[in-house]
Coordinates of C-alpha atoms and ligand atoms in Angstrom, one line a residue:
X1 CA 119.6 39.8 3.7
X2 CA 118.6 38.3 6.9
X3 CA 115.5 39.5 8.5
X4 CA 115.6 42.2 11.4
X5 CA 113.6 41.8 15.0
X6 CA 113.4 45.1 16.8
X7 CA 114.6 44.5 20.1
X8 CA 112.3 46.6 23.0
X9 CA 113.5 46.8 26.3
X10 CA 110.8 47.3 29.1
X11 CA 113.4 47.0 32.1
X12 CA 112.3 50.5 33.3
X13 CA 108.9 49.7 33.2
X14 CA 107.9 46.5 33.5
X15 CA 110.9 45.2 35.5
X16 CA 110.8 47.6 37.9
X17 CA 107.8 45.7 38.8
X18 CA 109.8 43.3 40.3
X19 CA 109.6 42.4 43.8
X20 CA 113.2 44.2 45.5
X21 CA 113.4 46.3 42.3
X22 CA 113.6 50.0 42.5
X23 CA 115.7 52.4 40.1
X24 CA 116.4 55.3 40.7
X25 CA 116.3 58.0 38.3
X26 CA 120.0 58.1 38.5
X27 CA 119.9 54.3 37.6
X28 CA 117.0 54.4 35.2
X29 CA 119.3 56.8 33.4
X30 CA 122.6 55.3 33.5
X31 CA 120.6 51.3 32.0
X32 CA 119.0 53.9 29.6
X33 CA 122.3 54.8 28.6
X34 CA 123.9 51.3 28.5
X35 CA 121.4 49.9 26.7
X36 CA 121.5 52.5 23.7
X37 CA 125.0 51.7 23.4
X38 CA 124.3 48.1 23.2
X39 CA 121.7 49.0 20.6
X40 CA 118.5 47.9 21.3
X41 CA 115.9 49.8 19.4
X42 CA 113.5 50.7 21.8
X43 CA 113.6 51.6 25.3
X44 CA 110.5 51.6 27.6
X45 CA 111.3 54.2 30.1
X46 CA 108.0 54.3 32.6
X47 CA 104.4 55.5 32.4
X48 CA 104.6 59.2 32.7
X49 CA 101.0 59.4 34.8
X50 CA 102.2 56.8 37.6
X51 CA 104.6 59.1 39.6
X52 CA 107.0 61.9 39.3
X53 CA 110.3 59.8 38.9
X54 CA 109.4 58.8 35.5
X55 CA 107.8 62.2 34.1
X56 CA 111.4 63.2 35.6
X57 CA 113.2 60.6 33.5
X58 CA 111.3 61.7 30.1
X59 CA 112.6 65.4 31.2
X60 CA 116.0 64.7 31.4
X61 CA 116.0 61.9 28.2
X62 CA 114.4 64.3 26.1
X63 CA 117.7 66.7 26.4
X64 CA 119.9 64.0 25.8
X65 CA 121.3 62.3 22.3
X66 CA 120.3 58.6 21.8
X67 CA 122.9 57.1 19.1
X68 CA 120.5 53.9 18.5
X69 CA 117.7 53.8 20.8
X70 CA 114.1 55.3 20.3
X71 CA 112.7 56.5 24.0
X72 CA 109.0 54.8 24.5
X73 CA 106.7 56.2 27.2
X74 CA 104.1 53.9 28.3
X75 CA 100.5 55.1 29.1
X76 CA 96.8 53.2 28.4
X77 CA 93.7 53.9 26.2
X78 CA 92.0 57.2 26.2
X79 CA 89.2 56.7 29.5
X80 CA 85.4 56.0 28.5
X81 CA 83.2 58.9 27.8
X82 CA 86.1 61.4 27.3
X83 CA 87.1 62.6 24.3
X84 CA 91.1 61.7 23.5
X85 CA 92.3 65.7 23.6
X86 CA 91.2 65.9 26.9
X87 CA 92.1 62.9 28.7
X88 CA 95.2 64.2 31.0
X89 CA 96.8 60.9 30.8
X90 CA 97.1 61.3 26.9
X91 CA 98.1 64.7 28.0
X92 CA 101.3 63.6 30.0
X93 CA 102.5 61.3 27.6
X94 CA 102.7 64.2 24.9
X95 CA 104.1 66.2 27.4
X96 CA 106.6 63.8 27.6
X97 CA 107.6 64.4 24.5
X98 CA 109.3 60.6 23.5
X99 CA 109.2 59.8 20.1
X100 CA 107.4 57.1 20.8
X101 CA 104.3 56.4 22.6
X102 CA 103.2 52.5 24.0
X103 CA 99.8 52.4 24.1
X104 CA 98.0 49.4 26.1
X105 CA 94.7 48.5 25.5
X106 CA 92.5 45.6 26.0
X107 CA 91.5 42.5 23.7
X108 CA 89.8 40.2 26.0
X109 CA 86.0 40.6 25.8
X110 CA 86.2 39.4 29.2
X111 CA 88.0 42.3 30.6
X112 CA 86.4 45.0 28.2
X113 CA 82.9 44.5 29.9
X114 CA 83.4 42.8 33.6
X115 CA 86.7 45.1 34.3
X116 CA 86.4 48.1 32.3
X117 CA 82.6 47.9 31.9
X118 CA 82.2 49.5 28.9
X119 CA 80.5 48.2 25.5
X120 CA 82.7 46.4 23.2
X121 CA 82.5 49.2 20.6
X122 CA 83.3 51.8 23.1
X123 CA 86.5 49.7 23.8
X124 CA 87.3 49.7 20.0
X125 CA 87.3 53.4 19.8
X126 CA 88.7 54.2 22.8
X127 CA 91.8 52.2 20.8
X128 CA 91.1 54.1 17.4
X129 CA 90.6 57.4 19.0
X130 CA 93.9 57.0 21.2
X131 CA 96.4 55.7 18.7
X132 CA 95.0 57.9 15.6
X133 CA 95.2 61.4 17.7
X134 CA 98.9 60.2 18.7
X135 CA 99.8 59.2 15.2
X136 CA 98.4 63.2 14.5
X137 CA 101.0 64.3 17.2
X138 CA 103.6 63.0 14.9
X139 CA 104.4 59.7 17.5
X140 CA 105.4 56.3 16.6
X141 CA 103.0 54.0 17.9
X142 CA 103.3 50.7 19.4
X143 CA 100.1 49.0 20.5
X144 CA 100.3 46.8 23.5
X145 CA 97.3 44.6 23.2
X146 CA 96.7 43.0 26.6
X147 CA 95.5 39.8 27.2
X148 CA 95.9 38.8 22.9
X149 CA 96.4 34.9 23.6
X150 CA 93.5 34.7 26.4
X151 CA 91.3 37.3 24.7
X152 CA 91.6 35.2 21.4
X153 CA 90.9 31.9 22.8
X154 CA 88.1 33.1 24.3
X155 CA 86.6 35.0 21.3
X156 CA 89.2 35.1 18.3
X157 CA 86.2 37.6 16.1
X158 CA 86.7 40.1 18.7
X159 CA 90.5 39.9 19.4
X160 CA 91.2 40.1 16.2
X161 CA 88.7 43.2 16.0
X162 CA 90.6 45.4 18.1
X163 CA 94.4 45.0 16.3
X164 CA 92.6 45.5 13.3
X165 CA 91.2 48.8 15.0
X166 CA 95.1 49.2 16.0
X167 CA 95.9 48.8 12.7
X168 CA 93.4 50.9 10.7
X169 CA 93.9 53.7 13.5
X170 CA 97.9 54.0 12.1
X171 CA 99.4 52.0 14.9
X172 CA 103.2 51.2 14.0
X173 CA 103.3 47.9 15.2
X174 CA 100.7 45.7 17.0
X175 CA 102.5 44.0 20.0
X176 CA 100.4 40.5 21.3
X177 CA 100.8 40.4 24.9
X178 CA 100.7 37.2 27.1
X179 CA 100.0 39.5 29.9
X180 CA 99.1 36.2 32.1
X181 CA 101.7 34.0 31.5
X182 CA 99.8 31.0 31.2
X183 CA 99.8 30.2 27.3
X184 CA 101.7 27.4 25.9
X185 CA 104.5 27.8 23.0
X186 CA 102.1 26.3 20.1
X187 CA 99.3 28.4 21.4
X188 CA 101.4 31.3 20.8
X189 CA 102.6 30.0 17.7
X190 CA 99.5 29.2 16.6
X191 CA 97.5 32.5 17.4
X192 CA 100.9 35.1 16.2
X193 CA 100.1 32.9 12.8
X194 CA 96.4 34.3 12.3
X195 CA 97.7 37.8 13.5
X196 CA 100.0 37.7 10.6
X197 CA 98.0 36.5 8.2
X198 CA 95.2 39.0 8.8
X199 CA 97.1 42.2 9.8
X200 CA 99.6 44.1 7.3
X201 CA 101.5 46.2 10.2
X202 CA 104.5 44.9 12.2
X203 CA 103.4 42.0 14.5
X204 CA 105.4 42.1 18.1
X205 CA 105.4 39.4 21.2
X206 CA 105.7 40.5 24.5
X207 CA 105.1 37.4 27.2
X208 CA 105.4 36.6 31.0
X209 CA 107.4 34.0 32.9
X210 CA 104.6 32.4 35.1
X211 CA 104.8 29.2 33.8
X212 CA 108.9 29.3 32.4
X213 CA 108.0 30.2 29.2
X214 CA 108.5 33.7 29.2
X215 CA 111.4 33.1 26.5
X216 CA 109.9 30.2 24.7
X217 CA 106.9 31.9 24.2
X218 CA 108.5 35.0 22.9
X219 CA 110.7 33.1 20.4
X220 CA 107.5 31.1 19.1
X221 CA 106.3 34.6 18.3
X222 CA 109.4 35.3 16.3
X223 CA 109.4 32.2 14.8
X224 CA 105.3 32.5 13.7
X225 CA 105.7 35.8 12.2
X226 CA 106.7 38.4 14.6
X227 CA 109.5 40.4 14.3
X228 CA 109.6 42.6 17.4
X229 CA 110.0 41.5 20.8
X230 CA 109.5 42.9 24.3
X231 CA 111.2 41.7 27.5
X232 CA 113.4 43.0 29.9
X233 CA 117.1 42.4 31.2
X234 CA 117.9 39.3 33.1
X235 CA 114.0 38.8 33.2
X236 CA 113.0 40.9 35.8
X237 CA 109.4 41.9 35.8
X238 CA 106.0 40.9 37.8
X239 CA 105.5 37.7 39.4
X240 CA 107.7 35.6 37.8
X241 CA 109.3 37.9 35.4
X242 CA 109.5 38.8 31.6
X243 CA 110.9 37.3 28.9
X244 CA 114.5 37.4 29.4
X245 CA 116.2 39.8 26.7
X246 CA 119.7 38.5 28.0
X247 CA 118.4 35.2 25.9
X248 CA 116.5 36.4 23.4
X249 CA 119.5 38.7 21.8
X250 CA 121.8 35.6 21.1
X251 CA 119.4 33.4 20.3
X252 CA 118.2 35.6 17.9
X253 CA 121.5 36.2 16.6
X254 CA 122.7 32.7 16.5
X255 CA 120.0 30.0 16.3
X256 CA 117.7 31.8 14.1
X257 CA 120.2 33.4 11.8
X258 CA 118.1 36.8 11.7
X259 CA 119.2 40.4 13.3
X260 CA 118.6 42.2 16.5
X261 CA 121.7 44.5 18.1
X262 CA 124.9 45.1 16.1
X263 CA 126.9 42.2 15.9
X264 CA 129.7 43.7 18.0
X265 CA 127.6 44.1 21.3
X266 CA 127.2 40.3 21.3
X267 CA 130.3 39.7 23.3
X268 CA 129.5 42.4 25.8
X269 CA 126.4 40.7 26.4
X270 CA 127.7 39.5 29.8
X271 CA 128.8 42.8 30.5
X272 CA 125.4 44.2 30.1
X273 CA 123.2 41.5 32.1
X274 CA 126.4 42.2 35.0
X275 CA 125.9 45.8 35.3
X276 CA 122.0 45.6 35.2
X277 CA 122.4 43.6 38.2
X278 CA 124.8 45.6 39.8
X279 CA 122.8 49.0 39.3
X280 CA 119.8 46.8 40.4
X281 CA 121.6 45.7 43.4
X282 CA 120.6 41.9 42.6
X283 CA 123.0 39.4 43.1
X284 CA 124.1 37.7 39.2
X285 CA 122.1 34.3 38.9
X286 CA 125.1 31.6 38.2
X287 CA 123.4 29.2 36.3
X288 CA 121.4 32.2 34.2
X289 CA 122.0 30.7 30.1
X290 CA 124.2 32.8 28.2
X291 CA 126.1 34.7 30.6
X292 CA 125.7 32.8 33.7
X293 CA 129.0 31.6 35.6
X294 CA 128.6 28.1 35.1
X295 CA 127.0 28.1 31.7
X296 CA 130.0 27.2 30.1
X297 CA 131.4 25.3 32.9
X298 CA 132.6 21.7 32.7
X299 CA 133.1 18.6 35.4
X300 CA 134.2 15.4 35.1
X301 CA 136.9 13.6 33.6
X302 CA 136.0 12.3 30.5
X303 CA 133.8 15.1 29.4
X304 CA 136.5 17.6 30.1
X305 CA 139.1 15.5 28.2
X306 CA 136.5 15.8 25.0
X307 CA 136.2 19.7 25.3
X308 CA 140.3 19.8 25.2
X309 CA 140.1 17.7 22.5
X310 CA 136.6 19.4 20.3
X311 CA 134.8 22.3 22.5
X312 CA 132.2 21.9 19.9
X313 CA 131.2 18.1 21.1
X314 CA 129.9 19.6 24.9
X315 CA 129.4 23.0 24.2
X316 CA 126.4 24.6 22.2
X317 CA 128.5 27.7 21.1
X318 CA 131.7 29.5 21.6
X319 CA 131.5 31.0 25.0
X320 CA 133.1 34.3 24.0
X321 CA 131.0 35.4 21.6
X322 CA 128.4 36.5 24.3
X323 CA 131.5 37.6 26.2
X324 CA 131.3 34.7 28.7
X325 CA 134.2 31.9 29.1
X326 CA 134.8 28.4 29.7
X327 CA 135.4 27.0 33.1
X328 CA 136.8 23.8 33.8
X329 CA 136.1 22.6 37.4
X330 CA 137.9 20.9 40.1
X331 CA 136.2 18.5 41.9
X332 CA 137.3 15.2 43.6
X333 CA 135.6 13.6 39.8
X334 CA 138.4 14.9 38.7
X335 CA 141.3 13.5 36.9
X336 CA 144.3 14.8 36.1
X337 CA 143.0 16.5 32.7
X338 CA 140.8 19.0 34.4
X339 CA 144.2 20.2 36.7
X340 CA 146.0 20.5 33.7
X341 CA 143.4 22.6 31.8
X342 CA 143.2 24.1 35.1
X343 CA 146.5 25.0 35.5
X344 CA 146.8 26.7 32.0
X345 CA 143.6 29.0 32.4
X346 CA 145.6 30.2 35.6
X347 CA 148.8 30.7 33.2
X348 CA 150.8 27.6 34.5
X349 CA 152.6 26.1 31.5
X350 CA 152.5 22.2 32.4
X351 CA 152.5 19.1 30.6
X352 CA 150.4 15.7 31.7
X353 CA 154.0 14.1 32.1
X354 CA 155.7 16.7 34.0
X355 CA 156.0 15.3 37.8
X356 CA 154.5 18.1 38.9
X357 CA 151.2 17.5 37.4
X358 CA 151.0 14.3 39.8
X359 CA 151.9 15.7 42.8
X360 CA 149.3 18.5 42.0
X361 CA 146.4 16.0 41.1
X362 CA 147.2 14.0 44.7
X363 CA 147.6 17.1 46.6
X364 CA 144.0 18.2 45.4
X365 CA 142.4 15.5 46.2
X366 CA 144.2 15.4 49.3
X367 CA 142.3 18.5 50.4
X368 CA 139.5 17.9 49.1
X369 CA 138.8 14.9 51.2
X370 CA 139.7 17.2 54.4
X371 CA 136.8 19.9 53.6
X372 CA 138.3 22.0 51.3
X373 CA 136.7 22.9 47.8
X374 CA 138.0 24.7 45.0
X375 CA 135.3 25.1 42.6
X376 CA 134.6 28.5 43.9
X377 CA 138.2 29.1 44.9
X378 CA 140.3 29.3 42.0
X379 CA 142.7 32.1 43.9
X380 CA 143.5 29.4 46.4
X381 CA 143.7 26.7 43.9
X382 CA 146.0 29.1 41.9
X383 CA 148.3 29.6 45.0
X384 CA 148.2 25.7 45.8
X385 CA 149.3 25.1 41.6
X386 CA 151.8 28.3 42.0
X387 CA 153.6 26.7 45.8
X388 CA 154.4 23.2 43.8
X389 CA 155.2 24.4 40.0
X390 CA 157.9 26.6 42.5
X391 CA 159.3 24.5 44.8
X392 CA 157.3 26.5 47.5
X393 CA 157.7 30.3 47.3
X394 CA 158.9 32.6 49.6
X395 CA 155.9 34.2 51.1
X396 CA 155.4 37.6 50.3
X397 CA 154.1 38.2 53.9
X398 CA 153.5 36.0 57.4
X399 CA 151.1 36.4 60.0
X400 CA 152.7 35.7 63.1
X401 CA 149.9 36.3 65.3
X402 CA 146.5 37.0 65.9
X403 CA 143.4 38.2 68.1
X404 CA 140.1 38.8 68.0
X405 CA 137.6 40.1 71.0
X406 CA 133.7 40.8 71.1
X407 CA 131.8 42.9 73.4
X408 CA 128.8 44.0 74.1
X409 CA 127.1 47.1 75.7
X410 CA 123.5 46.8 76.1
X411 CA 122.2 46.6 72.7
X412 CA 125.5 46.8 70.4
X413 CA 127.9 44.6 70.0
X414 CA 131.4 45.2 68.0
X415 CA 134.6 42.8 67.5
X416 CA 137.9 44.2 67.8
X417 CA 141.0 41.9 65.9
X418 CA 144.6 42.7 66.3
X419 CA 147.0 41.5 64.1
X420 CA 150.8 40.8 63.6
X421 CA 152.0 40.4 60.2
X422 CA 155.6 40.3 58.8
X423 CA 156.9 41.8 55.5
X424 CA 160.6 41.2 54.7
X425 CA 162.2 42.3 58.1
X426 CA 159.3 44.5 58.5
X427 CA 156.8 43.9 61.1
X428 CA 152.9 45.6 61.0
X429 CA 150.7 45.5 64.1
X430 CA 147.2 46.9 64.0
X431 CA 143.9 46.8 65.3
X432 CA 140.7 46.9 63.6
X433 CA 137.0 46.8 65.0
X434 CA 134.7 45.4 62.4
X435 CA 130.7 44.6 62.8
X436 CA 131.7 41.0 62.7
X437 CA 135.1 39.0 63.9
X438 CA 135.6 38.0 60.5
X439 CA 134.7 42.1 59.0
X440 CA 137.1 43.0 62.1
X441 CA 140.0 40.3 61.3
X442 CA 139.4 41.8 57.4
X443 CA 140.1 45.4 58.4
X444 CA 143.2 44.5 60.3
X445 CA 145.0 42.5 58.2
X446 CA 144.3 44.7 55.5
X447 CA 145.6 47.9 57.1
X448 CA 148.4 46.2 58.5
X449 CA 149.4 44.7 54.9
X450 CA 148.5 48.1 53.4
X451 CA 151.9 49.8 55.0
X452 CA 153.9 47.7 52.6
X453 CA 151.3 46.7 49.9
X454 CA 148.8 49.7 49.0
X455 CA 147.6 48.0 46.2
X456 CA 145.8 46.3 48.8
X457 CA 143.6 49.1 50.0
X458 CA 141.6 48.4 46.5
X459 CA 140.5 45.1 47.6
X460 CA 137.4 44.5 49.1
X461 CA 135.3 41.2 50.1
X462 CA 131.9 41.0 48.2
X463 CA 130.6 37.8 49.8
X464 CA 131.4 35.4 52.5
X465 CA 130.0 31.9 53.4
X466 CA 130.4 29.6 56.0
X467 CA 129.6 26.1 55.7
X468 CA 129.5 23.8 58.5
X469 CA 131.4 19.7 57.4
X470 CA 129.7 16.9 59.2
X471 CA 132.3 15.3 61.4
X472 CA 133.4 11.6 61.3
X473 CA 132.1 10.1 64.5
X474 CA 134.7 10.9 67.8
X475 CA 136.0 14.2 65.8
X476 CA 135.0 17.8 65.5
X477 CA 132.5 19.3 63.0
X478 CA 135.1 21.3 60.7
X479 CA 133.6 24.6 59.0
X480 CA 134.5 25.9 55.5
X481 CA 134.9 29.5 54.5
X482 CA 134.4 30.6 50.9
X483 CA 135.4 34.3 50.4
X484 CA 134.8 36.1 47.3
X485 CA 136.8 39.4 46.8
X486 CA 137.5 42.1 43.9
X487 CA 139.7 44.8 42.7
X488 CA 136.7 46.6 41.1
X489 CA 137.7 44.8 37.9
X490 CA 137.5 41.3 38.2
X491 CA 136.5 38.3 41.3
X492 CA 137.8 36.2 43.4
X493 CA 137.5 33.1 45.4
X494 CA 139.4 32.0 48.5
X495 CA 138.7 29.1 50.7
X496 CA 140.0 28.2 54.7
X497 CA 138.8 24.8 56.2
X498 CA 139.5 24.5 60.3
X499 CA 137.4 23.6 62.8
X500 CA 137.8 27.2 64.4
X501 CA 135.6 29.5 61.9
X502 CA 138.1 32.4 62.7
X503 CA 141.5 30.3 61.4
X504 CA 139.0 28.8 58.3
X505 CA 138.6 32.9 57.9
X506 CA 141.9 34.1 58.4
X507 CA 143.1 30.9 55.7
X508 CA 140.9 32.7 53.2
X509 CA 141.2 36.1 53.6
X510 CA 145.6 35.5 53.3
X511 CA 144.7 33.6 50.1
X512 CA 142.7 36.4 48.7
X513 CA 145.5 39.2 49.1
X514 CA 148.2 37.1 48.6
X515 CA 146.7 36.4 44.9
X516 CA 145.8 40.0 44.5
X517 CA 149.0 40.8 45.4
X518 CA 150.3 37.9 42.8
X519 CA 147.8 38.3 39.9
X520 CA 148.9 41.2 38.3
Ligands
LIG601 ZN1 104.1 42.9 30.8

């Protein structure tokens, strides 16, 4: 039987102490949701006594059905001097009536009588007292120990004094926290070992990003003995962040052979670190490991003619069982091997003798060495493989003409764009006024495409840079447009090069419908 890790998410709590973080209860409630499908086994939704939004969310959880998930609220240690019944924090976290209660108390002899002030015995009862009267209540206890790994190198008798308080007291598992984030793998290693050998109740990790070992410090925990471990989605947290769950779930599942989720969430894995983000509102990291757009992503000749050949010689596991894929990229290092795999993702059938795989290769690197780049841009490198495997197309639409306006009145300014497009023997003229020329050349040829494809009303542009080329000496700087658009399903990326930013837009945005109109 392999051995099982309880997986705890602290997203609602602990990374919604990221800088630019703030959930709703609307959101907090939706990643709730998502991440009890996915089946984690604990979810951390917020400290009841910091605000009414979480006392809110603990309302609303408690009427709802978790299939795998157990709800954790989050509070501290009864206060000093009061007894445990009649502290009102203690109070709210009963009232919020989770299963479980995560109770954080302190280790570090440091903080017990400089912060807290209070006599080390006190602090050890103030843990007993706390975790035995929940335990009375019926609660699953997890301890949070703060400060374990800076507490214990400063005086191991006494850290280890107040799990074993943690532990006597009924608590369900004792969770080492690297509150700091300045502890080195082997010093985690090292101390989780003495935890475990002294302490008979489950031993968790819970670790910060300060110094980039948020995850390796968490997985030395696991691999020392623990075997549950806190972090949050795509890392977010404090400072630096947490230890990134959106790691620690395949690793756990495929380098260390034990068990976290179910093993058929592991290819929605992407899925789930995606729509964190999205209800987050933070862009998705591309090089994040795992799930991230280029972690599976391959340039260069040689090494892309070995992945054809064994995907097992450049690539340290299969990309889709974490639901992510591979990506072969198109860059002037490129030979005719990354076209070809190229051209197959895109659904080209094409064969490295066909003539056409030449004349695709030379017209690629063609435009390449005139500013454009299709790395990003696999719609327009799609519409560049489509015009030669077909003898050039007929277009499903032209714009014959175009214009675009700005003006100001005092404080406001707004651009205005007409635009002529033809369809068949049909021709659309509309005007648009946008925010922007490019927002304003968008709306038009949208609307104006729209009358004959309303597929296209779907379709909108999610991100849009503008890079400026150097010029060769005596000619003008030309400016590259990278587009990104979506159906609500999947992305997109179109590219226009000119030395007018509007035509390098207008390229673009023609590239993006005319492969949503195509891809389906
Ligand atoms: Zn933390």
């Amino acid at each position: 039987m392999k051995q099982k890790v309880e997986i705890y998410d602290t997203t609602l709590r602990d990374g919604a102490q990221a800088e630019g973080i703030n959930f709703s209860l609307a959101d907090k409630l939706r990643i709730a949701e998502r991440l009890d499908q996915f089946g984690v086994h604990y979810i951390e939704g917020g400290w009841p006594g910091s605000n009414p939004k979480d006392l809110e969310f603990f309302q609303q959880a408690a009427k709802r059905k978790w299939k795998n998930a157990k709800i954790a609220s989050f509070g501290f240690t009864r206060k000093k001097g009061v007894a445990v019944e009649d502290d009102p924090q203690i109070r709210m976290l009963l009232d919020s009536k989770s299963p479980v209660v995560t109770i954080v108390g302190k280790t570090w002899l440091l903080h017990v009588t400089e912060v807290l002030r209070v006599k080390p015995d006190e602090n050890l009862a103030m843990i007993s007292d706390t975790i035995r009267f929940l335990k009375d209540q019926g609660k699953i206890v997890v301890y949070d120990a703060e400060h374990s790994f800076d507490g214990f190198k400063d005086e191991p008798e006494y850290a280890l004094a107040t799990w074993r308080a943690a532990e006597k007291a009924g608590a369900d598992v004792i969770c080492l926290c690297e509150t700091n984030g300045g502890a080195l793998p082997s010093e985690i290693s090292r101390i989780v070992a003495v935890a475990k050998s002294k302490l008979t109740a489950r031993i968790g990790i819970h670790t910060h990003n300060d110094c980039g070992f948020g995850l390796a410090n968490g997985i030395a925990g696991l691999e020392a003995g623990a075997d549950h471990i806190q972090g949050t989605i795509n890392g977010y947290g404090e400072r630096t962040g947490n230890c990134n769950l959106i790691s620690v779930i395949p690793t756990i599942a495929f380098k260390m052979n034990r068990v976290g989720v179910p093993e058929k969430s592991l290819p929605k894995l992407k899925e789930l670190a995606e729509f964190v983000d999205e209800v987050a509102n933070v862009r998705h990291d591309t090089r994040q490991p795992w799930v991230g757009q280029t972690a599976f992503a391959h340039k260069g000749g040689i090494h892309v003619h070995a992945i054809e050949r064994v995907a097992r010689s450049y690539e340290h596991i299969k990309p889709e069982l974490v639901g992510n894929h591979r990506r072969v990229l198109v860059s002037d290092m490129s030979g005719r091997t990354n076209i070809l795999l190229k051209a197959t993702e895109l659904g080209f059938k094409l064969t490295p003798e066909a003539p056409e795989a030449r004349t695709i290769t030379t017209k690629v690197k063609e435009m390449e060495s005139s500013g454009y780049e299709y790395e990003a841009a696999e719609a327009s490198l799609a519409l560049l493989i489509r015009g030669i495997m077909d003898h050039n197309p007929e277009l499903l639409f032209t714009v014959d003409s175009y214009h675009v306006s700005m003006r100001g009145d005092g404080g406001a300014s707004t651009c205005e764009a007409t635009v002529k497009v033809r369809v068949g023997e049909k021709t659309h003229h509309t005007v648009a006024e946008g925010d922007g020329p490019v927002n304003a050349l968008d709306g038009a040829l949208r609307s104006a495409l729209a009358k004959s494809f309303p597929a296209l009303k779907k379709i909108t542009l999610t991100d849009y840079k503008v890079r400026i080329l150097d010029g060769v000496a005596g000619t003008a700087a030309k400016t590259r447009v990278l587009i990104t658009s979506t159906d609500g399903k999947t992305e997109w990326g179109t590219v226009g090069v000119s030395e007018n930013i509007i035509t390098a837009s207008l390229q673009a945005l023609v590239d993006s419908m005319e492969y949503a109109l195509l891809k389906k």
